[in-house]
């Protein structure tokens, strides 16, 4: 990685000439500059070659030969940062991938919403309680959720803290995924106690036992399992919403092998539904980096806009470069997805079609907590597969918010979480997440949709 040339029109900083939505009002410009200077000298978190490997795997998804599982926290937290919570998130994602691979017979590309998912777009810039109005909570990369003046004041030191937590998280993920924990012989170990006793946990156990048997069979046939790389480690990639652009700019570096720009804060970044303006700073930034990028597509995005986003983000029509993550809501997907699919297909753009069944299905429960119904999430996914089948396109993946913990944030599921149960273990920093049982259940259902 070398320093940045300022030659072509696009540069890591060219977003600054465009309106940037959802940026905090940093009160101290000098402190922001200092944090930027520091971030610019820190090592890249990921390498360009890894981002290219992810593009290649996503190209297989775009071609209908693999499936994308993108999952993790809505917002990572500076407070909940332990080896156990990272491991448990990885466990549930590995379990879901096994369920999908085994039951649907397709390779699964695994991408976490992790090691950098620290910033949130918000509906309003401020929050009012009684007579007090404070800046809204924008994620731990910016401020703290406590409703108190100092906590809510955007602090650029948090950009550096987010980098550091991302680095430690990534270090642990690399150790877990390459150092034996993700070995297929450990498949039973990923089933956590509170999951194992449930119906979906037992269904998983049966698959795990069949995998054991298959491995023993292959070994008995004389196949050298030790030499089969794919049995012993997994490729696990990181992603987050590229929201706070000074942070992304500072981690954008030139790859010394190819001379191309990469945002080395994560393997993949995405642009959110609130910041995907064609003439806005976020799309400008994403257009020039060579990582695989995602773009959320919500109900307010017209088919023409989606095509324009494809032109802007993937003018060379590189398969795997662009993932469109639709999030229309269970009620509207059947009406809104087909025209978008047709418009993009008509222009011949190769995209990965992924479904985010979470963000179009959020509502406030009677107690005031944000929640989602498992049945709505499932319903949007069912419609996603049905629409793609009707249109002859490949339903390439799912994008979900989950945790490995036993939380009570989304309603329903096999354990039938009710509104009155939400308060019991509601620990999310932002949106309600599927717990480990709901996540595994969802993976089995998605595998069934994929198979049929
Ligand atoms: C998110 O993914 O957490 C999010 C805010 O989604 P969207 O941009 O689709 O609203
Ligand atoms: Co969210």
Short mmCIF file of C-alpha atoms and ligand atoms in Angstrom, two decimals:
data_model
loop_
_atom_site.label_atom_id
_atom_site.label_comp_id
_atom_site.label_asym_id
_atom_site.label_seq_id
_atom_site.Cartn_x
_atom_site.Cartn_y
_atom_site.Cartn_z
CA UNK A 1 0.00 0.00 0.00
CA UNK A 2 1.35 3.40 -0.93
CA UNK A 3 0.16 6.96 -0.42
CA UNK A 4 -2.53 8.50 -2.60
CA UNK A 5 -1.91 10.08 -5.97
CA UNK A 6 -4.29 12.95 -6.80
CA UNK A 7 -4.45 12.43 -10.54
CA UNK A 8 -7.83 11.31 -11.87
CA UNK A 9 -11.06 13.15 -11.18
CA UNK A 10 -12.06 10.66 -8.54
CA UNK A 11 -9.99 10.60 -5.39
CA UNK A 12 -10.52 9.25 -1.92
CA UNK A 13 -11.45 12.84 -0.98
CA UNK A 14 -13.53 13.81 -4.03
CA UNK A 15 -16.74 13.04 -2.08
CA UNK A 16 -16.10 16.34 -0.26
CA UNK A 17 -17.31 18.23 -3.33
CA UNK A 18 -20.76 16.57 -3.08
CA UNK A 19 -23.52 16.93 -0.51
CA UNK A 20 -22.97 14.32 2.21
CA UNK A 21 -26.13 13.19 4.01
CA UNK A 22 -26.15 11.85 7.55
CA UNK A 23 -22.81 13.30 8.70
CA UNK A 24 -22.50 14.37 12.35
CA UNK A 25 -21.86 18.00 13.26
CA UNK A 26 -18.37 17.57 14.66
CA UNK A 27 -18.05 20.47 17.11
CA UNK A 28 -14.24 20.62 17.03
CA UNK A 29 -12.81 20.81 13.48
CA UNK A 30 -9.20 20.59 14.71
CA UNK A 31 -9.89 17.46 16.71
CA UNK A 32 -11.46 15.91 13.58
CA UNK A 33 -8.38 16.80 11.51
CA UNK A 34 -6.12 15.21 14.12
CA UNK A 35 -8.16 12.01 14.15
CA UNK A 36 -8.05 11.93 10.33
CA UNK A 37 -4.29 12.44 10.32
CA UNK A 38 -3.90 9.56 12.75
CA UNK A 39 -6.22 7.22 10.80
CA UNK A 40 -4.38 7.97 7.56
CA UNK A 41 -1.13 6.62 9.02
CA UNK A 42 -2.63 3.46 10.53
CA UNK A 43 -2.21 0.15 8.67
CA UNK A 44 -4.99 -1.14 6.39
CA UNK A 45 -7.42 -3.50 8.09
CA UNK A 46 -7.87 -5.69 5.01
CA UNK A 47 -5.82 -6.25 1.88
CA UNK A 48 -6.79 -5.54 -1.68
CA UNK A 49 -6.23 -9.16 -2.68
CA UNK A 50 -8.82 -10.27 -0.12
CA UNK A 51 -11.34 -7.81 -1.51
CA UNK A 52 -10.66 -9.19 -4.99
CA UNK A 53 -11.24 -12.73 -3.70
CA UNK A 54 -14.63 -11.61 -2.38
CA UNK A 55 -15.46 -10.00 -5.73
CA UNK A 56 -14.65 -13.32 -7.41
CA UNK A 57 -16.88 -15.23 -4.99
CA UNK A 58 -19.69 -12.70 -5.46
CA UNK A 59 -19.31 -13.10 -9.23
CA UNK A 60 -20.31 -16.74 -8.71
CA UNK A 61 -23.37 -15.50 -6.82
CA UNK A 62 -24.21 -13.09 -9.66
CA UNK A 63 -23.93 -16.07 -12.05
CA UNK A 64 -26.39 -18.12 -9.99
CA UNK A 65 -23.77 -20.55 -8.71
CA UNK A 66 -23.51 -19.51 -5.06
CA UNK A 67 -25.49 -17.79 -2.31
CA UNK A 68 -24.55 -14.77 -0.18
CA UNK A 69 -25.10 -14.78 3.58
CA UNK A 70 -24.44 -11.28 4.93
CA UNK A 71 -25.20 -11.07 8.63
CA UNK A 72 -24.31 -9.47 11.93
CA UNK A 73 -25.12 -6.63 14.24
CA UNK A 74 -27.25 -3.65 13.33
CA UNK A 75 -24.66 -1.58 15.17
CA UNK A 76 -21.59 -2.94 16.92
CA UNK A 77 -20.99 -1.59 20.40
CA UNK A 78 -17.92 -0.33 22.22
CA UNK A 79 -19.52 -1.68 25.42
CA UNK A 80 -20.33 -5.23 24.27
CA UNK A 81 -16.87 -6.14 23.01
CA UNK A 82 -15.65 -9.55 24.15
CA UNK A 83 -14.07 -12.58 22.55
CA UNK A 84 -17.18 -14.56 23.51
CA UNK A 85 -19.61 -12.27 21.72
CA UNK A 86 -17.48 -12.26 18.55
CA UNK A 87 -17.13 -16.05 18.70
CA UNK A 88 -20.85 -16.56 19.23
CA UNK A 89 -21.71 -14.32 16.27
CA UNK A 90 -19.30 -16.31 14.13
CA UNK A 91 -20.80 -19.58 15.41
CA UNK A 92 -24.32 -18.70 14.35
CA UNK A 93 -23.17 -17.50 10.93
CA UNK A 94 -21.18 -20.73 10.41
CA UNK A 95 -24.21 -22.76 11.51
CA UNK A 96 -26.47 -20.91 9.12
CA UNK A 97 -23.98 -21.46 6.31
CA UNK A 98 -23.88 -25.20 7.07
CA UNK A 99 -27.67 -25.37 7.08
CA UNK A 100 -27.83 -23.53 3.74
CA UNK A 101 -24.99 -25.45 2.08
CA UNK A 102 -26.18 -28.82 3.27
CA UNK A 103 -29.90 -28.38 2.72
CA UNK A 104 -29.75 -26.37 -0.50
CA UNK A 105 -26.53 -27.71 -1.99
CA UNK A 106 -25.02 -24.35 -2.95
CA UNK A 107 -21.73 -22.80 -1.81
CA UNK A 108 -22.32 -19.96 0.65
CA UNK A 109 -20.29 -16.74 0.58
CA UNK A 110 -20.02 -15.56 4.19
CA UNK A 111 -19.85 -11.83 4.92
CA UNK A 112 -20.24 -10.39 8.43
CA UNK A 113 -21.76 -7.06 9.37
CA UNK A 114 -18.83 -6.88 11.72
CA UNK A 115 -15.43 -5.30 12.43
CA UNK A 116 -16.51 -1.81 11.38
CA UNK A 117 -20.31 -1.57 11.64
CA UNK A 118 -20.29 1.35 14.08
CA UNK A 119 -22.30 4.15 12.40
CA UNK A 120 -26.04 4.55 11.90
CA UNK A 121 -28.14 6.76 9.63
CA UNK A 122 -31.03 8.32 11.56
CA UNK A 123 -34.42 9.78 10.67
CA UNK A 124 -33.84 12.96 12.67
CA UNK A 125 -30.64 14.78 13.61
CA UNK A 126 -31.82 15.37 17.16
CA UNK A 127 -33.80 13.62 19.85
CA UNK A 128 -36.11 15.37 22.29
CA UNK A 129 -37.17 14.11 25.71
CA UNK A 130 -39.38 16.58 27.56
CA UNK A 131 -37.75 20.00 27.17
CA UNK A 132 -34.31 18.66 26.37
CA UNK A 133 -33.12 18.31 22.79
CA UNK A 134 -29.79 16.61 22.05
CA UNK A 135 -27.96 15.33 18.96
CA UNK A 136 -29.30 11.91 18.00
CA UNK A 137 -27.25 8.78 18.71
CA UNK A 138 -25.35 7.91 15.50
CA UNK A 139 -23.41 4.82 16.57
CA UNK A 140 -20.32 4.39 18.71
CA UNK A 141 -18.03 5.64 15.95
CA UNK A 142 -19.65 9.06 16.56
CA UNK A 143 -21.21 9.36 20.04
CA UNK A 144 -22.80 7.42 22.89
CA UNK A 145 -26.45 6.49 23.34
CA UNK A 146 -26.82 7.90 26.90
CA UNK A 147 -29.27 10.83 26.79
CA UNK A 148 -26.85 13.37 28.18
CA UNK A 149 -25.04 16.33 26.60
CA UNK A 150 -21.47 15.09 26.72
CA UNK A 151 -22.32 11.55 25.67
CA UNK A 152 -24.22 12.77 22.61
CA UNK A 153 -21.55 15.22 21.46
CA UNK A 154 -19.80 13.77 18.37
CA UNK A 155 -16.20 12.95 19.33
CA UNK A 156 -13.65 12.27 16.54
CA UNK A 157 -11.51 10.20 18.92
CA UNK A 158 -14.24 7.62 18.46
CA UNK A 159 -13.19 7.19 14.81
CA UNK A 160 -9.81 5.96 16.00
CA UNK A 161 -11.42 3.80 18.70
CA UNK A 162 -13.68 2.23 16.05
CA UNK A 163 -10.63 1.44 13.92
CA UNK A 164 -8.93 -0.19 16.90
CA UNK A 165 -11.94 -2.29 17.85
CA UNK A 166 -12.30 -3.32 14.20
CA UNK A 167 -8.64 -4.38 14.15
CA UNK A 168 -9.00 -6.55 17.28
CA UNK A 169 -12.26 -8.03 16.03
CA UNK A 170 -10.75 -8.86 12.66
CA UNK A 171 -7.70 -10.39 14.33
CA UNK A 172 -9.90 -12.74 16.32
CA UNK A 173 -12.06 -13.57 13.30
CA UNK A 174 -8.95 -14.44 11.30
CA UNK A 175 -7.73 -16.69 14.13
CA UNK A 176 -11.12 -18.41 14.47
CA UNK A 177 -11.66 -18.95 10.75
CA UNK A 178 -8.14 -20.02 9.81
CA UNK A 179 -6.90 -21.56 13.06
CA UNK A 180 -9.02 -24.68 13.54
CA UNK A 181 -12.27 -23.38 15.05
CA UNK A 182 -13.99 -23.31 11.65
CA UNK A 183 -12.69 -26.78 10.73
CA UNK A 184 -15.61 -28.87 9.50
CA UNK A 185 -14.74 -31.50 12.13
CA UNK A 186 -15.81 -28.90 14.74
CA UNK A 187 -19.30 -28.62 13.28
CA UNK A 188 -20.94 -29.80 16.55
CA UNK A 189 -19.08 -27.19 18.57
CA UNK A 190 -20.88 -24.31 16.84
CA UNK A 191 -24.23 -25.40 18.31
CA UNK A 192 -24.56 -23.37 21.51
CA UNK A 193 -26.26 -24.96 24.51
CA UNK A 194 -29.44 -22.87 24.42
CA UNK A 195 -29.78 -23.60 20.71
CA UNK A 196 -28.93 -27.31 20.84
CA UNK A 197 -31.99 -28.20 22.94
CA UNK A 198 -34.42 -26.53 20.49
CA UNK A 199 -36.07 -28.18 17.48
CA UNK A 200 -33.91 -26.19 15.03
CA UNK A 201 -30.82 -26.97 17.11
CA UNK A 202 -31.62 -30.68 16.91
CA UNK A 203 -32.19 -30.44 13.18
CA UNK A 204 -28.75 -28.88 12.96
CA UNK A 205 -27.27 -31.68 15.11
CA UNK A 206 -28.58 -34.27 12.65
CA UNK A 207 -26.88 -32.49 9.75
CA UNK A 208 -23.70 -32.19 11.79
CA UNK A 209 -23.75 -35.95 12.45
CA UNK A 210 -24.27 -36.65 8.76
CA UNK A 211 -21.30 -34.43 7.96
CA UNK A 212 -19.22 -36.40 10.51
CA UNK A 213 -20.26 -39.63 8.86
CA UNK A 214 -19.43 -38.29 5.40
CA UNK A 215 -15.98 -37.21 6.59
CA UNK A 216 -15.33 -40.64 8.13
CA UNK A 217 -16.50 -42.29 4.94
CA UNK A 218 -14.16 -40.20 2.80
CA UNK A 219 -11.24 -40.91 5.15
CA UNK A 220 -12.04 -44.65 5.01
CA UNK A 221 -11.95 -44.42 1.20
CA UNK A 222 -8.37 -43.24 1.48
CA UNK A 223 -9.01 -39.56 0.75
CA UNK A 224 -6.43 -37.43 2.53
CA UNK A 225 -8.74 -35.04 4.38
CA UNK A 226 -5.77 -33.19 5.87
CA UNK A 227 -4.86 -32.00 2.38
CA UNK A 228 -8.35 -30.67 1.63
CA UNK A 229 -7.99 -26.97 2.50
CA UNK A 230 -11.69 -26.24 2.24
CA UNK A 231 -12.47 -28.61 5.12
CA UNK A 232 -10.23 -26.81 7.59
CA UNK A 233 -10.82 -23.11 7.20
CA UNK A 234 -13.45 -20.83 5.81
CA UNK A 235 -13.27 -17.56 3.94
CA UNK A 236 -15.07 -15.06 6.12
CA UNK A 237 -15.32 -11.46 4.96
CA UNK A 238 -16.16 -8.21 6.76
CA UNK A 239 -18.54 -5.42 5.73
CA UNK A 240 -20.23 -2.31 7.05
CA UNK A 241 -22.21 0.69 5.87
CA UNK A 242 -19.74 3.31 4.60
CA UNK A 243 -21.52 6.16 6.33
CA UNK A 244 -18.95 8.39 8.01
CA UNK A 245 -16.92 9.38 4.98
CA UNK A 246 -13.82 10.91 6.64
CA UNK A 247 -13.20 7.50 8.24
CA UNK A 248 -13.55 5.65 4.93
CA UNK A 249 -11.40 8.21 3.11
CA UNK A 250 -8.53 7.81 5.57
CA UNK A 251 -8.53 4.03 5.14
CA UNK A 252 -8.64 4.20 1.36
CA UNK A 253 -5.27 3.26 -0.06
CA UNK A 254 -3.65 2.37 -3.37
CA UNK A 255 -2.95 -1.32 -3.85
CA UNK A 256 0.74 -1.64 -4.62
CA UNK A 257 0.14 -4.67 -6.88
CA UNK A 258 -2.45 -3.17 -9.22
CA UNK A 259 -2.28 0.58 -8.55
CA UNK A 260 -6.04 0.56 -7.85
CA UNK A 261 -7.84 2.19 -4.94
CA UNK A 262 -9.33 0.06 -2.18
CA UNK A 263 -11.19 1.05 0.94
CA UNK A 264 -9.18 -1.04 3.38
CA UNK A 265 -11.64 -0.56 6.28
CA UNK A 266 -13.50 -3.74 5.21
CA UNK A 267 -13.67 -6.25 2.36
CA UNK A 268 -17.07 -4.96 1.29
CA UNK A 269 -18.88 -1.73 2.09
CA UNK A 270 -22.43 -0.71 1.28
CA UNK A 271 -24.30 2.53 0.82
CA UNK A 272 -27.50 2.81 2.85
CA UNK A 273 -31.00 3.60 1.65
CA UNK A 274 -30.77 7.10 3.16
CA UNK A 275 -27.46 8.03 1.51
CA UNK A 276 -27.74 6.55 -2.00
CA UNK A 277 -28.44 9.90 -3.78
CA UNK A 278 -26.95 9.74 -7.29
CA UNK A 279 -25.39 13.19 -6.91
CA UNK A 280 -24.41 12.63 -3.29
CA UNK A 281 -21.09 12.11 -1.57
CA UNK A 282 -21.59 8.46 -0.63
CA UNK A 283 -22.19 7.27 -4.19
CA UNK A 284 -19.25 9.40 -5.37
CA UNK A 285 -17.02 7.73 -2.79
CA UNK A 286 -18.23 4.19 -3.53
CA UNK A 287 -17.90 4.68 -7.29
CA UNK A 288 -14.10 4.97 -7.17
CA UNK A 289 -13.00 2.20 -4.83
CA UNK A 290 -12.41 -1.27 -6.21
CA UNK A 291 -13.93 -3.29 -3.35
CA UNK A 292 -17.18 -5.10 -3.93
CA UNK A 293 -19.90 -2.63 -2.94
CA UNK A 294 -23.52 -2.98 -1.94
CA UNK A 295 -26.37 -0.52 -2.27
CA UNK A 296 -29.61 -0.70 -0.33
CA UNK A 297 -32.76 -0.27 -2.41
CA UNK A 298 -35.91 0.75 -0.53
CA UNK A 299 -39.47 1.66 -1.55
CA UNK A 300 -38.57 5.23 -2.55
CA UNK A 301 -36.05 4.08 -5.18
CA UNK A 302 -37.49 4.00 -8.73
CA UNK A 303 -36.40 1.36 -11.26
CA UNK A 304 -34.73 4.17 -13.30
CA UNK A 305 -32.75 5.25 -10.25
CA UNK A 306 -31.64 1.67 -9.65
CA UNK A 307 -30.36 1.43 -13.23
CA UNK A 308 -28.56 4.77 -12.81
CA UNK A 309 -26.96 3.45 -9.61
CA UNK A 310 -25.74 0.39 -11.54
CA UNK A 311 -24.22 2.64 -14.23
CA UNK A 312 -22.55 4.80 -11.61
CA UNK A 313 -21.28 2.01 -9.37
CA UNK A 314 -20.45 -0.62 -11.96
CA UNK A 315 -19.92 1.03 -15.37
CA UNK A 316 -17.63 -1.83 -16.46
CA UNK A 317 -20.33 -4.37 -15.61
CA UNK A 318 -18.01 -6.51 -13.57
CA UNK A 319 -19.89 -9.48 -12.05
CA UNK A 320 -19.46 -9.47 -8.25
CA UNK A 321 -18.71 -5.75 -8.04
CA UNK A 322 -22.26 -4.68 -7.17
CA UNK A 323 -24.80 -6.19 -4.78
CA UNK A 324 -28.27 -4.65 -4.71
CA UNK A 325 -29.83 -5.23 -1.32
CA UNK A 326 -33.59 -4.77 -1.61
CA UNK A 327 -35.58 -3.92 1.53
CA UNK A 328 -39.14 -3.16 0.52
CA UNK A 329 -41.06 -4.69 3.43
CA UNK A 330 -43.23 -7.80 3.42
CA UNK A 331 -46.29 -5.85 2.24
CA UNK A 332 -44.67 -4.17 -0.74
CA UNK A 333 -41.99 -6.45 -2.14
CA UNK A 334 -44.31 -8.26 -4.56
CA UNK A 335 -45.36 -4.94 -6.08
CA UNK A 336 -41.97 -3.15 -6.03
CA UNK A 337 -39.35 -5.81 -6.78
CA UNK A 338 -40.46 -7.01 -10.26
CA UNK A 339 -40.11 -3.61 -12.04
CA UNK A 340 -36.66 -3.16 -10.49
CA UNK A 341 -35.55 -6.64 -11.60
CA UNK A 342 -36.84 -6.06 -15.12
CA UNK A 343 -35.19 -2.64 -15.48
CA UNK A 344 -31.79 -3.92 -14.37
CA UNK A 345 -32.04 -7.11 -16.43
CA UNK A 346 -33.07 -5.13 -19.52
CA UNK A 347 -29.85 -3.11 -19.27
CA UNK A 348 -27.81 -6.28 -18.86
CA UNK A 349 -26.26 -5.29 -15.54
CA UNK A 350 -24.76 -8.26 -13.69
CA UNK A 351 -25.72 -7.78 -10.03
CA UNK A 352 -26.04 -9.89 -6.93
CA UNK A 353 -29.65 -9.66 -5.78
CA UNK A 354 -29.84 -9.85 -2.00
CA UNK A 355 -32.85 -9.44 0.28
CA UNK A 356 -32.72 -7.48 3.53
CA UNK A 357 -35.98 -8.63 5.15
CA UNK A 358 -35.31 -6.59 8.30
CA UNK A 359 -35.40 -2.86 7.56
CA UNK A 360 -38.74 -2.72 5.76
CA UNK A 361 -40.46 -4.53 8.63
CA UNK A 362 -39.57 -2.48 11.71
CA UNK A 363 -42.24 -0.98 13.97
CA UNK A 364 -42.59 0.29 17.52
CA UNK A 365 -44.17 -2.17 19.98
CA UNK A 366 -46.72 -0.97 22.51
CA UNK A 367 -43.98 -0.52 25.07
CA UNK A 368 -42.17 1.74 22.57
CA UNK A 369 -39.35 -0.65 21.69
CA UNK A 370 -38.45 -1.07 18.03
CA UNK A 371 -39.18 -4.60 16.94
CA UNK A 372 -39.84 -6.90 13.95
CA UNK A 373 -41.99 -9.95 13.55
CA UNK A 374 -40.25 -13.18 12.56
CA UNK A 375 -43.26 -13.92 10.35
CA UNK A 376 -42.88 -10.63 8.43
CA UNK A 377 -39.19 -11.31 7.91
CA UNK A 378 -40.02 -14.78 6.61
CA UNK A 379 -42.82 -13.43 4.46
CA UNK A 380 -40.56 -10.89 2.73
CA UNK A 381 -38.04 -13.66 2.06
CA UNK A 382 -40.70 -16.02 0.71
CA UNK A 383 -41.87 -13.28 -1.69
CA UNK A 384 -38.27 -12.50 -2.67
CA UNK A 385 -37.77 -16.10 -3.80
CA UNK A 386 -41.16 -16.24 -5.51
CA UNK A 387 -40.59 -13.02 -7.48
CA UNK A 388 -37.14 -14.13 -8.61
CA UNK A 389 -38.53 -17.49 -9.70
CA UNK A 390 -41.25 -15.75 -11.72
CA UNK A 391 -38.78 -13.33 -13.31
CA UNK A 392 -36.13 -15.97 -14.03
CA UNK A 393 -33.46 -14.22 -11.94
CA UNK A 394 -31.26 -15.73 -9.24
CA UNK A 395 -32.22 -14.87 -5.64
CA UNK A 396 -28.60 -14.40 -4.68
CA UNK A 397 -28.58 -13.84 -0.96
CA UNK A 398 -29.89 -12.58 2.34
CA UNK A 399 -28.77 -9.66 4.48
CA UNK A 400 -29.87 -9.96 8.11
CA UNK A 401 -29.29 -8.42 11.54
CA UNK A 402 -28.58 -11.05 14.16
CA UNK A 403 -26.62 -11.89 17.26
CA UNK A 404 -25.32 -15.15 18.68
CA UNK A 405 -26.93 -14.28 22.01
CA UNK A 406 -30.24 -15.35 23.45
CA UNK A 407 -31.89 -11.92 23.10
CA UNK A 408 -35.58 -11.00 22.95
CA UNK A 409 -35.69 -8.30 20.28
CA UNK A 410 -37.71 -9.75 17.37
CA UNK A 411 -41.22 -11.13 17.96
CA UNK A 412 -42.31 -14.69 17.27
CA UNK A 413 -40.15 -17.53 16.01
CA UNK A 414 -40.31 -21.04 17.41
CA UNK A 415 -39.98 -19.79 21.00
CA UNK A 416 -42.85 -17.34 20.36
CA UNK A 417 -41.42 -14.15 21.80
CA UNK A 418 -44.32 -11.83 22.67
CA UNK A 419 -44.44 -8.04 23.10
CA UNK A 420 -44.40 -8.54 26.87
CA UNK A 421 -41.16 -10.55 26.58
CA UNK A 422 -39.18 -7.87 24.72
CA UNK A 423 -37.92 -6.16 27.86
CA UNK A 424 -36.36 -9.37 29.22
CA UNK A 425 -33.18 -9.36 27.09
CA UNK A 426 -33.32 -6.38 24.74
CA UNK A 427 -29.68 -5.35 24.38
CA UNK A 428 -29.29 -4.00 20.85
CA UNK A 429 -27.58 -0.65 20.36
CA UNK A 430 -29.94 0.18 17.50
CA UNK A 431 -32.32 -2.14 15.59
CA UNK A 432 -33.84 -5.42 16.85
CA UNK A 433 -31.82 -8.49 15.87
CA UNK A 434 -32.71 -12.14 15.38
CA UNK A 435 -31.41 -14.28 18.23
CA UNK A 436 -29.39 -17.43 17.54
CA UNK A 437 -32.43 -19.75 17.45
CA UNK A 438 -34.43 -17.47 15.18
CA UNK A 439 -31.37 -17.12 12.91
CA UNK A 440 -30.86 -20.86 12.56
CA UNK A 441 -34.58 -21.38 11.99
CA UNK A 442 -34.46 -18.72 9.28
CA UNK A 443 -31.51 -20.43 7.57
CA UNK A 444 -33.44 -23.72 7.34
CA UNK A 445 -36.46 -21.92 5.87
CA UNK A 446 -34.30 -20.07 3.35
CA UNK A 447 -32.69 -23.39 2.38
CA UNK A 448 -36.19 -24.72 1.68
CA UNK A 449 -37.07 -21.69 -0.45
CA UNK A 450 -33.81 -22.16 -2.35
CA UNK A 451 -34.46 -25.84 -2.96
CA UNK A 452 -37.99 -25.47 -4.26
C1 LIG B 1 -28.93 -0.91 8.10
O1 LIG B 1 -28.59 -1.80 7.31
O2 LIG B 1 -28.65 -0.98 9.32
C2 LIG B 1 -29.74 0.22 7.61
C3 LIG B 1 -29.80 1.36 8.25
O3 LIG B 1 -30.41 -0.09 6.49
P1 LIG B 1 -31.09 0.83 5.38
O4 LIG B 1 -30.01 1.71 4.83
O5 LIG B 1 -31.58 -0.18 4.40
O6 LIG B 1 -32.19 1.58 6.06
CO1 LIG B 2 -30.36 -1.78 11.20
#
